[in-house]
Short mmCIF file of C-alpha atoms and ligand atoms in Angstrom, two decimals:
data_model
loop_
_atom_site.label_atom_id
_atom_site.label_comp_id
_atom_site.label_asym_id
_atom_site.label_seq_id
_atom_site.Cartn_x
_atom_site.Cartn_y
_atom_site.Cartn_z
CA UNK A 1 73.87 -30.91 -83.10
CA UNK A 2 77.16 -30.39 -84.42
CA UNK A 3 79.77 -32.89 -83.47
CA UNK A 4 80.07 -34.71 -80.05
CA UNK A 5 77.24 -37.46 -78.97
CA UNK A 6 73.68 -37.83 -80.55
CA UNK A 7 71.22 -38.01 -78.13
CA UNK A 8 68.57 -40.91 -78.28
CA UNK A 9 65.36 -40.13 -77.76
CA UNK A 10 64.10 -43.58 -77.31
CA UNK A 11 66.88 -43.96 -74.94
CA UNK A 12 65.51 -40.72 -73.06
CA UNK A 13 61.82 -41.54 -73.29
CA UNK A 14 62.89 -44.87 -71.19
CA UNK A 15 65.01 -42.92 -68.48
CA UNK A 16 62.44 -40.83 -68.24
CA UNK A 17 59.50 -43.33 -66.80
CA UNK A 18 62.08 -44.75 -64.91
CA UNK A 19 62.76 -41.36 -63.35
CA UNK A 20 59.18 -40.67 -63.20
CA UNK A 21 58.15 -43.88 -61.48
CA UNK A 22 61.38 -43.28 -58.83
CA UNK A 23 59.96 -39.84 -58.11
CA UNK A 24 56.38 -41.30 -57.15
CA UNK A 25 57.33 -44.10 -54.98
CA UNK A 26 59.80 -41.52 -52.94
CA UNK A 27 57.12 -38.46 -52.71
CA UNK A 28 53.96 -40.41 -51.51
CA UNK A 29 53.30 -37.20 -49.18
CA UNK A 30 53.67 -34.70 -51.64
CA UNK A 31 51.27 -36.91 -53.73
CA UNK A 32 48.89 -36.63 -51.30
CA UNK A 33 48.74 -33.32 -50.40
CA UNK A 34 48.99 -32.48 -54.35
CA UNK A 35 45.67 -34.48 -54.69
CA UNK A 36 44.04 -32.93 -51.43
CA UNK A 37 45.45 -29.19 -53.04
CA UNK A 38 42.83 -30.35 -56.39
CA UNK A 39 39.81 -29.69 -54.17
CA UNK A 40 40.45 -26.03 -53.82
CA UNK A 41 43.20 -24.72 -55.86
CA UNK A 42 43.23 -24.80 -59.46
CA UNK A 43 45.38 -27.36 -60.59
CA UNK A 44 45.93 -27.83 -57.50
CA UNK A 45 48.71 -25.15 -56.86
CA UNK A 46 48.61 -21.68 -55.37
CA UNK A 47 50.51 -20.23 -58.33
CA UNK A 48 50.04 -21.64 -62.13
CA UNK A 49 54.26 -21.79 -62.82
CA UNK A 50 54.44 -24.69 -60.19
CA UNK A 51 52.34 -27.26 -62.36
CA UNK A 52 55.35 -26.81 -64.48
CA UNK A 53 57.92 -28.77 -62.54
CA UNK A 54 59.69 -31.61 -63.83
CA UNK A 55 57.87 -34.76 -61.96
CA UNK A 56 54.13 -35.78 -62.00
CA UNK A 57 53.59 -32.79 -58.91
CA UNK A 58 55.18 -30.56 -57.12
CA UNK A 59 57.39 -31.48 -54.12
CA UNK A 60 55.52 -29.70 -51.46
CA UNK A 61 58.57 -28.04 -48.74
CA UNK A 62 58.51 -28.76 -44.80
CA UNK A 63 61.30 -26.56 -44.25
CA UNK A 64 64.24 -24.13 -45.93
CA UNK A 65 67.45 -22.85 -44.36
CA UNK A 66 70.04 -21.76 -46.23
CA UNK A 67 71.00 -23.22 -49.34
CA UNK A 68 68.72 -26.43 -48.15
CA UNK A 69 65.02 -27.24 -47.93
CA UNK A 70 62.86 -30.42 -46.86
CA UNK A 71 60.25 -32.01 -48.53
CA UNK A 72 57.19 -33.61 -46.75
CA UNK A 73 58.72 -36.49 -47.80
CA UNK A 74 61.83 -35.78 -45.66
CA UNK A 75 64.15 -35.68 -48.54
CA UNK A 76 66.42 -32.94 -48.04
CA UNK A 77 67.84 -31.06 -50.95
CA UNK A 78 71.02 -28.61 -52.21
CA UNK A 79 68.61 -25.50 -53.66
CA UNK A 80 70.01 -23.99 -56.70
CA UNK A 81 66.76 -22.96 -58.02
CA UNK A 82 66.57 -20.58 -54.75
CA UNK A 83 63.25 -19.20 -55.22
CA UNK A 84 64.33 -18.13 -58.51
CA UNK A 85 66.55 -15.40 -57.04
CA UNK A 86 63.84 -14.11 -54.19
CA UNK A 87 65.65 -16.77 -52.65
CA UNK A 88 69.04 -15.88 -53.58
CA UNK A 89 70.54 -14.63 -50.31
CA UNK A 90 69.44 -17.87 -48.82
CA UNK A 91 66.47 -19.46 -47.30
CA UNK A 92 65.85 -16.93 -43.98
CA UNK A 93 69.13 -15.29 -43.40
CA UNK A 94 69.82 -14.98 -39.72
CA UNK A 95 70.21 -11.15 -40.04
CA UNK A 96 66.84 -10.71 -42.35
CA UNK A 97 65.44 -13.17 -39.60
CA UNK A 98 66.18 -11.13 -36.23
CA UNK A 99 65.13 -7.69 -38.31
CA UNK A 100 62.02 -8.95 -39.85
CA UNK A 101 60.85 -10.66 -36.24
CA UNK A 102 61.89 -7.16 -34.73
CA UNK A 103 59.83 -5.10 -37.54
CA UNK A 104 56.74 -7.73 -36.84
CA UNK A 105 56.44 -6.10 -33.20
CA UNK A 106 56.82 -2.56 -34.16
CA UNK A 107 54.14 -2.72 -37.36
CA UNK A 108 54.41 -4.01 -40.88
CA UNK A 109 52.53 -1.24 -42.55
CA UNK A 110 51.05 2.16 -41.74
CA UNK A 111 52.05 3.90 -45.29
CA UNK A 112 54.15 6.11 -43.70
CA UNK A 113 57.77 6.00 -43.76
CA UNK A 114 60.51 4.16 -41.46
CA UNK A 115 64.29 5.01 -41.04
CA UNK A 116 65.01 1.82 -42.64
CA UNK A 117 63.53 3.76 -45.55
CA UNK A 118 66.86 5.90 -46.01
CA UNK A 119 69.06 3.37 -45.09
CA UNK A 120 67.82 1.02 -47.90
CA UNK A 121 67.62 3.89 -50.39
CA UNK A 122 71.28 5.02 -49.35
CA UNK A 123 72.44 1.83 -49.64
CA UNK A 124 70.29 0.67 -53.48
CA UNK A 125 72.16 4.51 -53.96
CA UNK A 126 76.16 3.42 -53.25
CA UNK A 127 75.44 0.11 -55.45
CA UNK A 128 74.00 1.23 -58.63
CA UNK A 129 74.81 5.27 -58.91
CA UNK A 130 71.39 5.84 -59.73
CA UNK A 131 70.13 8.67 -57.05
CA UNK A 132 66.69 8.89 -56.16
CA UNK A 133 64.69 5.70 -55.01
CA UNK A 134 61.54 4.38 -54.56
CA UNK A 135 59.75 1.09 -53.18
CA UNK A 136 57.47 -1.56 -54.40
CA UNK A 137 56.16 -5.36 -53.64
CA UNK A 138 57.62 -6.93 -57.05
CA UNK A 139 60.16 -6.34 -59.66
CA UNK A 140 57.31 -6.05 -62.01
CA UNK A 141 55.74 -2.91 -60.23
CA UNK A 142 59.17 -1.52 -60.07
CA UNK A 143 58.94 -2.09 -64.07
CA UNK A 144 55.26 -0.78 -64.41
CA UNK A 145 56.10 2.18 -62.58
CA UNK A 146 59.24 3.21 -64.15
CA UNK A 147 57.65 2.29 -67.56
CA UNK A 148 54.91 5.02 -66.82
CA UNK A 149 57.08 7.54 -65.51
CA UNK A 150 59.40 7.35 -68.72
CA UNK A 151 56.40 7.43 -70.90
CA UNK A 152 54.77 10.26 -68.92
CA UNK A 153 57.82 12.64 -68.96
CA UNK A 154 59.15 11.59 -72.74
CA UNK A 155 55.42 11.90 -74.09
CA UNK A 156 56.30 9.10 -76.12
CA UNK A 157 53.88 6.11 -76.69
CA UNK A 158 56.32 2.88 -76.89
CA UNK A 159 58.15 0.46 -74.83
CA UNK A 160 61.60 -1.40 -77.16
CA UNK A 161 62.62 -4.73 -75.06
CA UNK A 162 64.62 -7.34 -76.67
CA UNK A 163 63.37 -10.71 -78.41
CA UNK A 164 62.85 -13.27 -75.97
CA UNK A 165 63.51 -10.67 -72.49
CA UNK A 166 61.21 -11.69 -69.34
CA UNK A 167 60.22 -8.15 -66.89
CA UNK A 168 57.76 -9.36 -65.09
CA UNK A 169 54.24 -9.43 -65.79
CA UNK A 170 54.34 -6.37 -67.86
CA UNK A 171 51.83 -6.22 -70.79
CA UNK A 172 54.20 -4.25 -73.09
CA UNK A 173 56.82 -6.47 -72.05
CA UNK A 174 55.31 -9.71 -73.82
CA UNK A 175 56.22 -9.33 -77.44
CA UNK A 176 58.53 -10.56 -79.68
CA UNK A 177 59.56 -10.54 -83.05
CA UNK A 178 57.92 -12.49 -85.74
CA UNK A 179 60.00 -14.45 -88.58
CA UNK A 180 58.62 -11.43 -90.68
CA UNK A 181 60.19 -9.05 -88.72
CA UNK A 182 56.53 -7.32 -87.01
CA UNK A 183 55.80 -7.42 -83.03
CA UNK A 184 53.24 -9.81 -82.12
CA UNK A 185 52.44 -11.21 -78.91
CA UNK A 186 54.90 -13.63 -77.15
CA UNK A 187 54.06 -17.43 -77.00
CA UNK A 188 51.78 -18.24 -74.37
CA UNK A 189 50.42 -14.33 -73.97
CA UNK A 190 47.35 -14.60 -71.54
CA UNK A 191 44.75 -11.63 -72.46
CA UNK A 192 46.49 -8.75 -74.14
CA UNK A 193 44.66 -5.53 -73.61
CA UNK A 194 45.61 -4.39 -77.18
CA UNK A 195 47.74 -5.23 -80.36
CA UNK A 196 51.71 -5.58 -79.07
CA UNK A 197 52.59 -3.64 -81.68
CA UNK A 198 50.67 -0.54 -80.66
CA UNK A 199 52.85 -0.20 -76.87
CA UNK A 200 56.13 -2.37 -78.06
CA UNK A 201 58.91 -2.62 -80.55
CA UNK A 202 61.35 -5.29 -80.53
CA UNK A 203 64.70 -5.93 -80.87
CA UNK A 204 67.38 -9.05 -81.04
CA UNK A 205 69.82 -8.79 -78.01
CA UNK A 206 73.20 -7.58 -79.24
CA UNK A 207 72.00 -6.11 -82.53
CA UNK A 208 72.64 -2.71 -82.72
CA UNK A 209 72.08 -1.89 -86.36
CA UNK A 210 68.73 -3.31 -85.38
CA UNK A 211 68.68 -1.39 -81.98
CA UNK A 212 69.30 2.00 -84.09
CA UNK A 213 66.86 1.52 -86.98
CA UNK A 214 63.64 1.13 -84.07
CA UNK A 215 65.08 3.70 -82.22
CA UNK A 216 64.76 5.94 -85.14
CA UNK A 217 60.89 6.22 -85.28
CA UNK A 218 60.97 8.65 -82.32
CA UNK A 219 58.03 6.95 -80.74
CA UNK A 220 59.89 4.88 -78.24
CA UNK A 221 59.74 6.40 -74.42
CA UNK A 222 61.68 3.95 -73.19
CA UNK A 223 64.29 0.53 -73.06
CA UNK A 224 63.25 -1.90 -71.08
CA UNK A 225 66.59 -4.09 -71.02
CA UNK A 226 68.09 -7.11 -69.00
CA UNK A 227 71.94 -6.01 -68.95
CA UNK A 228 72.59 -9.92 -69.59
CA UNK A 229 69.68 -11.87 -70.52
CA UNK A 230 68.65 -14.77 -67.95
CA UNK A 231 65.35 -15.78 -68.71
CA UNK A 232 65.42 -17.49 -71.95
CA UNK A 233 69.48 -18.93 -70.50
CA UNK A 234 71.81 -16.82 -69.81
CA UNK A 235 73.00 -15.06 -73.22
CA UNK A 236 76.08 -12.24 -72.32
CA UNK A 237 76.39 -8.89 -74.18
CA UNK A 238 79.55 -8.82 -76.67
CA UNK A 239 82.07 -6.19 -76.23
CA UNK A 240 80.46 -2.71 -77.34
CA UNK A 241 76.80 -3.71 -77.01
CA UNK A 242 76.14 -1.59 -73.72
CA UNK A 243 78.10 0.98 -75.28
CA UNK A 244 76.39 1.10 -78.15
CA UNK A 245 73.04 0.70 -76.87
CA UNK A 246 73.58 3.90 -74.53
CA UNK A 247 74.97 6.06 -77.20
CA UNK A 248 72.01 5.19 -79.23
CA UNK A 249 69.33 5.46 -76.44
CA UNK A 250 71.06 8.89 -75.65
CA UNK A 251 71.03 9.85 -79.52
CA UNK A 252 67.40 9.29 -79.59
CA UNK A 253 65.90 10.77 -76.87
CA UNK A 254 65.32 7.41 -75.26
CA UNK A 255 65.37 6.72 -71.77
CA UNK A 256 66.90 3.19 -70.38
CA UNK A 257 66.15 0.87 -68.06
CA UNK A 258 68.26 -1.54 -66.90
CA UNK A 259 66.63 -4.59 -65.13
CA UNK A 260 68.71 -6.24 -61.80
CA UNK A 261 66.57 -8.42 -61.10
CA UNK A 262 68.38 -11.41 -61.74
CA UNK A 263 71.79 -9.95 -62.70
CA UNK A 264 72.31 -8.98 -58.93
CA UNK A 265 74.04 -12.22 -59.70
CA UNK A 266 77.19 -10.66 -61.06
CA UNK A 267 78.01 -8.54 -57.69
CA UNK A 268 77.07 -6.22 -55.42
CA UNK A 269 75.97 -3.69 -57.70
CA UNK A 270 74.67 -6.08 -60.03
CA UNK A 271 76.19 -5.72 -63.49
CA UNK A 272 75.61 -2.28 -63.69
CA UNK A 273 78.04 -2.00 -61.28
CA UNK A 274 80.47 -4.39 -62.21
CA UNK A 275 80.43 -3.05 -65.89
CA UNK A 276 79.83 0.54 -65.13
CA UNK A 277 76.60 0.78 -66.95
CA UNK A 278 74.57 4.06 -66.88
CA UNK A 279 71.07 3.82 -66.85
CA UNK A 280 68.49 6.03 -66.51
CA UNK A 281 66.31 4.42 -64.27
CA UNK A 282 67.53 1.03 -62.34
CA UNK A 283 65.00 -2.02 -61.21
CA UNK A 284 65.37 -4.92 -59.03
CA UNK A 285 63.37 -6.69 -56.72
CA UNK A 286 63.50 -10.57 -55.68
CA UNK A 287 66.15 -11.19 -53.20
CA UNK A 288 66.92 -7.68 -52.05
CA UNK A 289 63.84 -8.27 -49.12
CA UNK A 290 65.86 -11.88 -48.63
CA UNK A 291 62.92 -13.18 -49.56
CA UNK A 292 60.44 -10.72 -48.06
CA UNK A 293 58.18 -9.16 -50.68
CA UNK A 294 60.36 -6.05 -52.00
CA UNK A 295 60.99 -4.33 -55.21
CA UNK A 296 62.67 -0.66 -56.04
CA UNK A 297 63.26 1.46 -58.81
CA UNK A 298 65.87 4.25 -59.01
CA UNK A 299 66.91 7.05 -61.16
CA UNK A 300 69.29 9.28 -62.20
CA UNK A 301 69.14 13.05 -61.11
CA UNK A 302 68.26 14.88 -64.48
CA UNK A 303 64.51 11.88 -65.05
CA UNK A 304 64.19 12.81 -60.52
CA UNK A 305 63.94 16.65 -62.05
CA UNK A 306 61.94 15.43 -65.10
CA UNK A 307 59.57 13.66 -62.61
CA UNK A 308 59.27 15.89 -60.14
CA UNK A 309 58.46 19.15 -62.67
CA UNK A 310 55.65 16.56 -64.55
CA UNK A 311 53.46 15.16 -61.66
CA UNK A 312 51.06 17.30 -59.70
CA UNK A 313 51.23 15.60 -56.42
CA UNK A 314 47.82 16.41 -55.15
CA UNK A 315 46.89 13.62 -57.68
CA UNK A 316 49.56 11.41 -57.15
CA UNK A 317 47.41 8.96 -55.61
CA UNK A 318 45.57 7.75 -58.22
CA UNK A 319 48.57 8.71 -60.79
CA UNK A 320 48.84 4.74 -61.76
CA UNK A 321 52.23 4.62 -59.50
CA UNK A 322 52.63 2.87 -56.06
CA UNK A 323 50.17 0.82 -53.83
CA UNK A 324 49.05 0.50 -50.29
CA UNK A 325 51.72 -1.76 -49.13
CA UNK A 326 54.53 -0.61 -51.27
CA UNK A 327 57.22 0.71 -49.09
CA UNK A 328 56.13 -1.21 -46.58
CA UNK A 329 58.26 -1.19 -43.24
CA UNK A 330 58.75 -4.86 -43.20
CA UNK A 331 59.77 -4.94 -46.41
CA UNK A 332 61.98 -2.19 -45.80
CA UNK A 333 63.84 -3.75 -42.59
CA UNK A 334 63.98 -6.40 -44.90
CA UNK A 335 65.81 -4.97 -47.80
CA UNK A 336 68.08 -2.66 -45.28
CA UNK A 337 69.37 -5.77 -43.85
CA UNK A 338 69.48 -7.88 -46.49
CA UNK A 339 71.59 -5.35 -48.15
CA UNK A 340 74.24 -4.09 -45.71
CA UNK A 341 74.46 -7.68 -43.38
CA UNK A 342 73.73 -10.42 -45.96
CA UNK A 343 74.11 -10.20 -49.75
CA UNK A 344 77.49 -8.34 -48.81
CA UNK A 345 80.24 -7.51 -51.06
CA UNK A 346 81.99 -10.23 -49.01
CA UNK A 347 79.06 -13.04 -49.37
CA UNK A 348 79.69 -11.92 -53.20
CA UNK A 349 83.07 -13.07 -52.72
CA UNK A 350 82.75 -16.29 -51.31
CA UNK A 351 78.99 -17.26 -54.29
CA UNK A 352 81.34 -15.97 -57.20
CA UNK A 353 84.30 -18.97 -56.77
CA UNK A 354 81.36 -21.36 -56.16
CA UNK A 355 79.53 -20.44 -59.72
CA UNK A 356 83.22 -21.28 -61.13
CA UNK A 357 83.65 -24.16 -59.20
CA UNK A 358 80.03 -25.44 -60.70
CA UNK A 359 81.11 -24.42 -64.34
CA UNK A 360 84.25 -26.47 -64.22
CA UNK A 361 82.50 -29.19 -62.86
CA UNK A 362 79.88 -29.07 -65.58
CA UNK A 363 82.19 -28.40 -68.31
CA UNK A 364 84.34 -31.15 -67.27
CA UNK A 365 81.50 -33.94 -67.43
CA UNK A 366 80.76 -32.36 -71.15
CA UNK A 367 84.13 -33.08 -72.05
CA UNK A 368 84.43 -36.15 -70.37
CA UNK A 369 81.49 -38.04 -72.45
CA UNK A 370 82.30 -35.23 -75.57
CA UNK A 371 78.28 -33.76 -75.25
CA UNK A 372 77.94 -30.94 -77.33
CA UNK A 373 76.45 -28.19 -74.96
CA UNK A 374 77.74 -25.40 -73.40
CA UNK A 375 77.97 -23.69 -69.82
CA UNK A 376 78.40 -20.44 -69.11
CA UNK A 377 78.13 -18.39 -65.71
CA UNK A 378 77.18 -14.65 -65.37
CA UNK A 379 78.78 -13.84 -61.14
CA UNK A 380 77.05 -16.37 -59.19
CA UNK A 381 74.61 -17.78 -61.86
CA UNK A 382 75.33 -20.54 -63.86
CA UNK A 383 73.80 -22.39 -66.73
CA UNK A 384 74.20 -25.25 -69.33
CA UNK A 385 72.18 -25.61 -72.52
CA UNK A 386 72.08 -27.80 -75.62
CA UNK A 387 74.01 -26.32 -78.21
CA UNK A 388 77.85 -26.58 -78.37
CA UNK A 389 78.50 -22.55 -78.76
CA UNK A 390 77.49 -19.02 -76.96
CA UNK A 391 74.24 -17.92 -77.87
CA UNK A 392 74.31 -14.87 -79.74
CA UNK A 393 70.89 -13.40 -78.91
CA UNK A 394 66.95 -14.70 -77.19
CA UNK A 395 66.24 -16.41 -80.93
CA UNK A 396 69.18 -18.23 -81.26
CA UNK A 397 69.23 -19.94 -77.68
CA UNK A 398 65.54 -20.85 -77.68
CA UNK A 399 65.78 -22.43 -81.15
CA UNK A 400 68.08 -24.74 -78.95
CA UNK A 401 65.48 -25.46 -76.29
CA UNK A 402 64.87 -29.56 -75.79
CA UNK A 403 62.12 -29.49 -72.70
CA UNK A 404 62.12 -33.06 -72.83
CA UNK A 405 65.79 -33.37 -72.24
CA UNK A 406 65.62 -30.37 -69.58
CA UNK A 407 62.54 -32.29 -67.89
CA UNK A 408 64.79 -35.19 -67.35
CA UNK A 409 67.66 -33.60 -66.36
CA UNK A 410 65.69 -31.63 -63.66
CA UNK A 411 63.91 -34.82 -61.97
CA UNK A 412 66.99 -36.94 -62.71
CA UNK A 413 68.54 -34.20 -59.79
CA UNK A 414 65.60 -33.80 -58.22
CA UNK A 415 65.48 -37.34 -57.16
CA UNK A 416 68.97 -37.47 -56.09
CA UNK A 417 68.49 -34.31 -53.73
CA UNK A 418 69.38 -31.43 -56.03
CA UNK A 419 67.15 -28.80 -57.27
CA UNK A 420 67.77 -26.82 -59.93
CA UNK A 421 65.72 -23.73 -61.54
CA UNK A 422 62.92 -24.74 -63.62
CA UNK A 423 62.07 -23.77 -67.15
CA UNK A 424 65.85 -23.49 -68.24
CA UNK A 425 69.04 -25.41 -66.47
CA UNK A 426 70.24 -22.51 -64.11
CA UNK A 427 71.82 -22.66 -61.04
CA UNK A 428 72.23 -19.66 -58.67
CA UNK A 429 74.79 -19.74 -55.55
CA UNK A 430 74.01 -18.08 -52.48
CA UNK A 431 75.87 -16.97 -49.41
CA UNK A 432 74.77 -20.22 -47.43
CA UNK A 433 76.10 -23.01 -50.85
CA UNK A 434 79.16 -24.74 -49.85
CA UNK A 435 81.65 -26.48 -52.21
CA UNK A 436 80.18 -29.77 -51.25
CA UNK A 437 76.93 -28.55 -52.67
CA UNK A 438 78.32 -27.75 -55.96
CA UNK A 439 80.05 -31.23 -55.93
CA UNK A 440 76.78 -32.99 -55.38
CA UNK A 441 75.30 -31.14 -58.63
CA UNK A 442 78.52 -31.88 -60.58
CA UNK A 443 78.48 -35.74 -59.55
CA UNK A 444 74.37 -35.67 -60.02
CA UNK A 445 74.44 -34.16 -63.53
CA UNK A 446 77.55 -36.79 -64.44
CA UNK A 447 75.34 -39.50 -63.47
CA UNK A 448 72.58 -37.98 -65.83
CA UNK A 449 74.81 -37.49 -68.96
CA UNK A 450 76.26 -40.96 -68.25
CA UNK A 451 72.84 -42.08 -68.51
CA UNK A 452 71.94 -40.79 -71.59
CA UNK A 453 75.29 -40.76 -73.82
CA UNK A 454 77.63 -43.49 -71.78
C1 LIG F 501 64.55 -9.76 -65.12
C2 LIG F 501 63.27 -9.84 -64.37
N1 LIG F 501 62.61 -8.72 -64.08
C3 LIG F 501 61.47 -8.73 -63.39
C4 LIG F 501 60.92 -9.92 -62.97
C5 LIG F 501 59.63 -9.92 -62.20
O1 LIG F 501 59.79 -10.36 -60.91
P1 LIG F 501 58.48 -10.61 -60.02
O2 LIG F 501 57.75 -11.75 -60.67
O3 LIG F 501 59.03 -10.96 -58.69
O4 LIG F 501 57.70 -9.36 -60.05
C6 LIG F 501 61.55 -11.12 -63.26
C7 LIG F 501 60.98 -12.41 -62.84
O5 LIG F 501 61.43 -13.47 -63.15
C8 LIG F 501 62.77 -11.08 -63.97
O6 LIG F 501 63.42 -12.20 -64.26
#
């Protein structure tokens, strides 16, 4: 670290048990339902990513409302983490609730279409400018789909993403780049069907020279791009880079995607629409159901012609694209109301200030004990991370990744009723987070840096 406080890891190690031994004698439920959970699911979670929270086991949740949830335990707690962003409108928004409960009496699925089909489409359409729509369960079907669509009508073979991106569980979509320079599989990849580098090429984010050089095989069908990325921490694009990258894509004959997923975050029409972006094709998915299984994919007019002159729709069912419950109405009444009654352009304006508020507050407690880390904030999404300048790019922020330090910071707020979202230090605001929930993270985190640097 450059400058400011060293951290000591002895120091760490110790706050760290004591943390640890705090968090079992206040969760004795969640203890025991973790160990009764080991008899039937593996590891005794119903989804692998949960053995990765910070404490010994999961807190297991009673109940969520808003920006708030219980544990079993009856701790209650300010939720940052919010599902990760399927949570991001807030937990069960009154007007999700009543359409939902409505849609629950009327049929949740019967593959055939609903009004609230159009309304949701109309609405995905004023947002983003991208004009034809379709549905799916996940963000990561919306990026399947759209990935086969691009490749089917561009008869190219390849998929370019940047180093260190997250999509989804997308094969092509976990590479990266090795210190040579060639595409091998990501960290951690779980059964690849075949060699990354026969679907993917790879890219740093914000390097264009880079950008134009893979570009220029001619092979590559389509970007798959974050317009920010949030996965690895948040890393912003300098001035130019979405310029540059569309001029290129264009120049190339490549189509682009841009992923919403989790920049939703920077307003209403996600950043695409804050920044005027032009994509090709547009995914989200997460919190546009309010936390109802939804995903969607859009495009522009000229790939809607491309599509529509390249698929012979007698086969389309068993084309690779869509699934039994994919524009499901539920998940449609979902996403309609989510849209036009909850994650408003006015909730946007109320989670926005709040993300500041939380930056100061965090940049003020760095300053206060001189820490060398930074914060930085993309809408409503904030995040701090252990290195004293902006990342540049995916490489350059995990090469400052400390999971110890992260671990403790997590179950340091954890057990003093604040959850934040795991893997990195992010913190999302939704319509339902108050300024007094921001204040408890900015006096919970002081307490931690005290702790280790005071
Ligand atoms: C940018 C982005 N796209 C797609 C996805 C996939 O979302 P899901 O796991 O809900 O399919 C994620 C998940 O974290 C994501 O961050």
């Amino acid at each position: 670290m450059t400058g400011g406080r060293i951290l000591d890891r002895s120091r760490l190690e110790r706050l760290m048990g004591a943390e640890m031994a705090a968090f079992e004698r206040a969760n004795p439920r969640s203890k025991a339902l973790f160990e009764r959970a080991r008899g039937s699911l593996l590891d005794g979670v119903p989804m692998n990513w949960m053995i990765k929270w910070a404490g010994p086991y999961p807190l297991f949740v009673e109940e969520a409302r808003g920006a708030h949830f219980t544990d079993v335990d009856g701790h209650e707690y300010v939720d940052f983490c919010l599902g990760d962003t399927g949570a991001m409108a807030g937990h069960g928004p009154d007007a999700t609730i009543r359409a939902v409960e409505q849609q629950l009496r009327r049929g949740i699925t019967h593959m055939l279409p609903t009004e609230d089909a159009i309304a949701a489409a109309d609405e995905l359409q004023r947002r983003f400018g991208v004009r034809w729509w379709q549905f799916t369960l996940t963000a990561t079907d919306a990026n399947r789909f759209a990935i086969r669509l691009a490749r089917h009508i561009t008869g190219r073979p390849k998929v370019l993403v940047h180093n260190f991106s997250y999509h989804g569980s997308v094969d092509e979509a976990f590479a990266s780049l090795r210190p040579d320079g060639s595409v091998g599989p990501r960290q951690g990849n779980i059964g690849k069907p075949v060699a990354l580098a026969e679907t993917t090429r790879v890219v740093e984010f914000n390097d264009l020279a880079s950008l134009e050089r893979e570009l220029g095989h001619g092979d590559v069908a389509v970007a798959l791009m974050e317009p920010a990325l949030t996965n690895v921490g948040i890393v912003l694009p300098e001035p130019g880079y979405h310029e540059g990258v569309r001029e290129l894509t264009r120049r190339y004959g490549t189509l682009l995607i841009i992923d919403e997923t989790h920049t939703i975050c920077a307003g209403p029409g996600g950043y695409t629409g804050a920044h005027g972006l032009a994509p090709d094709i547009l995914t989200i998915g997460k919190t546009i159901g309010g936390g109802i299984p939804a995903g969607a994919y859009g495009f522009t007019e000229e790939v809607g012609e491309r599509v529509r002159a390249s698929i012979e729709w007698d086969d389309c069912d068993v084309g690779g694209i869509g699934g039994t419950l994919a524009g499901n109405a539920l998940s449609l009444a979902a996403i309609r109301t989510t849209l036009t009654e909850v994650l408003t352009e006015e909730a946007f304006a109320r989670m926005i200030p709040l993300a500041e508020r939380f930056e100061w507050g965090v940049a003020g407690v760095l300053r206060g004990h001189d820490v060398p880390w930074h914060v930085t904030r993309l809408g409503a999404r904030c995040e701090y991370h252990f290195m004293p300048d902006l990342p540049r790019n995916g490489s350059d922020q995990a090469a400052h990744d400390d999971s110890q330090l992260a671990r403790f910071l997590h179950l340091s707020a954890m057990n003093r009723g604040v959850l934040m979202t795991p893997f990195h230090n992010m913190a999302l605001m939704s319509p339902a987070t108050t300024e007094a929930d921001v204040d408890l993270h900015t006096q919970v985190f002081g307490e931690a840096v005290e702790a280790l640097f005071g």
